[in-house]
């Protein structure tokens, strides 16, 4: 099993896309959030678990809409922020520090499992998808940056030029076609959205 120390120097959210003042970036993030909410609503579930919740932006969106949401992230600093936000809005402590590779699907499961902007950071994506599939009782919602559009947009805004626009910590890179081909080995794809510059997929885990 891959342990946390194999990738604990990987940066997380270097760019606060949810609160950026840039109007173009804000429009793209609005498209991401709209696709995310639409796909979640399509599942008609109430119980959600978010892997890689970060500061809790997506989880808080769902909590405010009446979903029963819990989540986890690798970094304790962002979990503290997520719990502070959740407690301040009256939802209590909802988030824990956990490594995706060490999550026990027997102990942690939900009708819908969300994993957005996480897989591109992981060294063993297949193992992660296997864990996510076992965690999900019914639905899985995942998203990743869409390449090469992601890098092109970074270069256009003058970021990470030395690495040709690759965001630090992104060790996996997929076009929509390649990402869907990867997913097909682990899930049944239900719907695909492509809010610029992401690929977002609603799936059902395969059952043997």
Tab-separated table of C-alpha atoms in Angstrom:
chain	number	residue	atom	x	y	z
A	1	UNK	CA	0.000	0.000	0.000
A	2	UNK	CA	1.290	3.470	-0.875
A	3	UNK	CA	1.727	5.496	2.270
A	4	UNK	CA	1.383	9.208	2.867
A	5	UNK	CA	5.129	9.801	3.016
A	6	UNK	CA	5.386	8.824	-0.644
A	7	UNK	CA	3.714	12.087	-1.615
A	8	UNK	CA	3.479	14.262	1.492
A	9	UNK	CA	5.578	16.986	-0.156
A	10	UNK	CA	3.009	17.474	-2.909
A	11	UNK	CA	1.494	20.973	-2.703
A	12	UNK	CA	-2.238	21.189	-2.334
A	13	UNK	CA	-4.354	24.199	-3.232
A	14	UNK	CA	-1.730	26.764	-4.255
A	15	UNK	CA	-4.309	28.971	-5.939
A	16	UNK	CA	-7.569	29.881	-4.227
A	17	UNK	CA	-9.793	29.455	-7.267
A	18	UNK	CA	-12.995	29.815	-5.264
A	19	UNK	CA	-12.191	33.328	-4.032
A	20	UNK	CA	-10.076	34.756	-6.835
A	21	UNK	CA	-10.868	38.361	-7.853
A	22	UNK	CA	-10.047	37.558	-11.508
A	23	UNK	CA	-13.372	37.834	-13.411
A	24	UNK	CA	-12.433	35.221	-16.029
A	25	UNK	CA	-11.355	32.731	-13.377
A	26	UNK	CA	-14.491	33.438	-11.367
A	27	UNK	CA	-16.625	32.668	-14.409
A	28	UNK	CA	-14.839	29.357	-14.941
A	29	UNK	CA	-15.224	28.403	-11.285
A	30	UNK	CA	-18.913	29.311	-11.465
A	31	UNK	CA	-19.223	26.862	-14.364
A	32	UNK	CA	-17.456	24.187	-12.324
A	33	UNK	CA	-19.748	24.702	-9.339
A	34	UNK	CA	-22.884	24.718	-11.483
A	35	UNK	CA	-21.913	21.409	-13.106
A	36	UNK	CA	-21.017	19.968	-9.720
A	37	UNK	CA	-24.343	20.886	-8.124
A	38	UNK	CA	-26.341	19.699	-11.149
A	39	UNK	CA	-24.680	16.279	-11.068
A	40	UNK	CA	-25.080	15.910	-7.306
A	41	UNK	CA	-28.778	16.775	-7.562
A	42	UNK	CA	-29.162	14.167	-10.274
A	43	UNK	CA	-28.241	11.418	-7.810
A	44	UNK	CA	-31.212	12.163	-5.502
A	45	UNK	CA	-29.135	11.188	-2.457
A	46	UNK	CA	-28.709	12.935	0.868
A	47	UNK	CA	-25.555	11.344	2.294
A	48	UNK	CA	-22.242	12.493	0.797
A	49	UNK	CA	-18.596	11.893	1.651
A	50	UNK	CA	-15.897	14.092	0.105
A	51	UNK	CA	-12.364	12.753	-0.253
A	52	UNK	CA	-9.827	15.576	-0.522
A	53	UNK	CA	-12.231	18.180	0.812
A	54	UNK	CA	-9.587	20.889	1.272
A	55	UNK	CA	-11.013	23.921	3.029
A	56	UNK	CA	-14.507	22.519	2.536
A	57	UNK	CA	-15.802	24.670	-0.326
A	58	UNK	CA	-17.781	21.963	-2.092
A	59	UNK	CA	-18.876	20.251	1.109
A	60	UNK	CA	-20.148	23.540	2.527
A	61	UNK	CA	-22.105	24.155	-0.678
A	62	UNK	CA	-23.880	20.834	-0.151
A	63	UNK	CA	-24.371	21.278	3.589
A	64	UNK	CA	-26.141	24.582	2.911
A	65	UNK	CA	-28.423	22.744	0.492
A	66	UNK	CA	-29.469	20.229	3.134
A	67	UNK	CA	-27.153	17.320	2.340
A	68	UNK	CA	-25.591	15.254	5.115
A	69	UNK	CA	-21.884	15.674	4.312
A	70	UNK	CA	-18.674	14.437	5.860
A	71	UNK	CA	-15.179	14.475	4.430
A	72	UNK	CA	-11.453	14.138	4.811
A	73	UNK	CA	-8.179	15.509	3.519
A	74	UNK	CA	-4.517	14.676	3.845
A	75	UNK	CA	-3.511	18.021	5.375
A	76	UNK	CA	-4.468	18.943	8.936
A	77	UNK	CA	-4.220	22.693	8.262
A	78	UNK	CA	-7.042	22.670	5.706
A	79	UNK	CA	-9.137	20.318	7.833
A	80	UNK	CA	-8.934	22.850	10.670
A	81	UNK	CA	-10.243	25.529	8.303
A	82	UNK	CA	-13.026	23.285	7.007
A	83	UNK	CA	-14.179	22.401	10.518
A	84	UNK	CA	-14.036	26.019	11.670
A	85	UNK	CA	-16.285	26.996	8.765
A	86	UNK	CA	-18.683	24.128	9.368
A	87	UNK	CA	-18.940	24.822	13.083
A	88	UNK	CA	-19.449	28.561	12.467
A	89	UNK	CA	-22.451	27.803	10.258
A	90	UNK	CA	-23.982	25.410	12.764
A	91	UNK	CA	-23.144	22.094	11.082
A	92	UNK	CA	-20.658	20.910	13.694
A	93	UNK	CA	-17.354	19.143	13.123
A	94	UNK	CA	-17.588	17.231	9.859
A	95	UNK	CA	-14.050	16.658	8.601
A	96	UNK	CA	-11.068	14.504	9.562
A	97	UNK	CA	-7.453	14.058	8.494
A	98	UNK	CA	-7.101	10.882	6.429
A	99	UNK	CA	-5.011	9.499	3.591
A	100	UNK	CA	-7.138	8.193	0.713
A	101	UNK	CA	-5.005	5.043	0.544
A	102	UNK	CA	-5.667	4.288	4.213
A	103	UNK	CA	-9.425	4.882	4.253
A	104	UNK	CA	-11.308	1.739	5.240
A	105	UNK	CA	-14.448	1.525	3.062
A	106	UNK	CA	-16.075	-0.633	5.738
A	107	UNK	CA	-15.873	2.263	8.210
A	108	UNK	CA	-16.314	5.182	5.784
A	109	UNK	CA	-18.978	4.994	3.092
A	110	UNK	CA	-21.763	7.103	1.608
A	111	UNK	CA	-24.449	7.034	-1.066
A	112	UNK	CA	-22.366	9.548	-3.037
A	113	UNK	CA	-18.581	9.845	-2.821
A	114	UNK	CA	-17.036	13.050	-4.187
A	115	UNK	CA	-13.386	13.299	-5.246
A	116	UNK	CA	-12.715	16.562	-7.077
A	117	UNK	CA	-9.241	17.914	-7.948
A	118	UNK	CA	-7.462	15.089	-6.140
A	119	UNK	CA	-6.541	12.287	-8.531
A	120	UNK	CA	-4.020	14.394	-10.455
A	121	UNK	CA	-1.925	14.566	-7.258
A	122	UNK	CA	-1.792	10.822	-6.584
A	123	UNK	CA	0.924	8.334	-7.540
A	124	UNK	CA	-1.372	5.294	-7.719
A	125	UNK	CA	-4.629	6.389	-9.317
A	126	UNK	CA	-5.869	2.845	-9.839
A	127	UNK	CA	-5.650	2.046	-6.154
A	128	UNK	CA	-7.386	5.310	-5.301
A	129	UNK	CA	-10.251	4.557	-7.701
A	130	UNK	CA	-10.611	1.101	-6.191
A	131	UNK	CA	-10.949	2.639	-2.715
A	132	UNK	CA	-13.462	5.218	-3.953
A	133	UNK	CA	-15.545	2.523	-5.627
A	134	UNK	CA	-15.706	0.483	-2.431
A	135	UNK	CA	-16.614	3.568	-0.387
A	136	UNK	CA	-19.539	4.427	-2.623
A	137	UNK	CA	-22.854	2.695	-1.973
A	138	UNK	CA	-24.322	4.086	-5.182
A	139	UNK	CA	-22.623	7.066	-6.863
A	140	UNK	CA	-19.154	8.527	-7.448
A	141	UNK	CA	-18.432	12.056	-8.703
A	142	UNK	CA	-14.870	12.877	-9.783
A	143	UNK	CA	-13.158	15.748	-11.552
A	144	UNK	CA	-9.651	16.469	-12.817
A	145	UNK	CA	-7.961	19.272	-14.780
A	146	UNK	CA	-8.434	18.855	-18.527
A	147	UNK	CA	-5.138	18.773	-20.372
A	148	UNK	CA	-3.637	20.392	-22.332
A	149	UNK	CA	-6.177	23.189	-21.757
A	150	UNK	CA	-5.177	23.498	-18.095
A	151	UNK	CA	-1.516	24.149	-18.898
A	152	UNK	CA	-2.354	26.501	-21.765
A	153	UNK	CA	-4.488	28.655	-19.465
A	154	UNK	CA	-1.747	28.715	-16.838
A	155	UNK	CA	0.781	29.891	-19.422
A	156	UNK	CA	-1.696	32.484	-20.698
A	157	UNK	CA	-1.864	34.010	-17.213
A	158	UNK	CA	1.919	33.853	-16.826
A	159	UNK	CA	2.009	31.068	-14.237
A	160	UNK	CA	4.421	28.120	-13.899
A	161	UNK	CA	6.211	29.012	-17.114
A	162	UNK	CA	9.319	27.031	-16.128
A	163	UNK	CA	7.238	23.849	-16.072
A	164	UNK	CA	5.248	24.737	-19.207
A	165	UNK	CA	2.151	25.619	-17.217
A	166	UNK	CA	2.032	22.504	-15.039
A	167	UNK	CA	0.671	23.307	-11.595
A	168	UNK	CA	3.104	22.154	-8.873
A	169	UNK	CA	1.950	18.841	-7.461
A	170	UNK	CA	0.140	17.668	-10.590
A	171	UNK	CA	1.828	14.376	-11.382
A	172	UNK	CA	-0.967	12.922	-13.515
A	173	UNK	CA	-2.218	14.549	-16.723
A	174	UNK	CA	-5.271	13.548	-18.750
A	175	UNK	CA	-7.259	14.757	-21.689
A	176	UNK	CA	-10.974	14.070	-21.292
A	177	UNK	CA	-10.686	11.047	-23.586
A	178	UNK	CA	-7.796	9.513	-21.652
A	179	UNK	CA	-9.410	10.143	-18.296
A	180	UNK	CA	-12.651	8.493	-19.375
A	181	UNK	CA	-10.701	5.526	-20.730
A	182	UNK	CA	-9.026	5.153	-17.333
A	183	UNK	CA	-12.318	5.367	-15.445
A	184	UNK	CA	-13.988	2.702	-17.563
A	185	UNK	CA	-11.860	0.023	-15.891
A	186	UNK	CA	-13.300	0.920	-12.480
A	187	UNK	CA	-16.740	2.505	-12.919
A	188	UNK	CA	-19.760	2.752	-15.166
A	189	UNK	CA	-19.870	6.284	-16.547
A	190	UNK	CA	-23.290	7.941	-16.344
A	191	UNK	CA	-22.674	11.547	-17.384
A	192	UNK	CA	-19.694	13.682	-18.408
A	193	UNK	CA	-19.413	17.449	-18.057
A	194	UNK	CA	-16.552	19.603	-19.319
A	195	UNK	CA	-16.709	22.955	-17.542
A	196	UNK	CA	-13.604	24.772	-18.772
A	197	UNK	CA	-10.901	23.667	-17.892
A	198	UNK	CA	-12.009	20.474	-16.120
A	199	UNK	CA	-13.418	17.036	-16.848
A	200	UNK	CA	-16.183	16.082	-14.404
A	201	UNK	CA	-17.754	12.634	-14.380
A	202	UNK	CA	-20.728	11.122	-12.575
A	203	UNK	CA	-20.302	7.353	-12.241
A	204	UNK	CA	-21.620	4.183	-10.699
A	205	UNK	CA	-19.001	1.890	-9.146
A	206	UNK	CA	-18.648	-1.485	-10.837
A	207	UNK	CA	-19.850	-4.395	-8.733
A	208	UNK	CA	-18.332	-7.843	-9.213
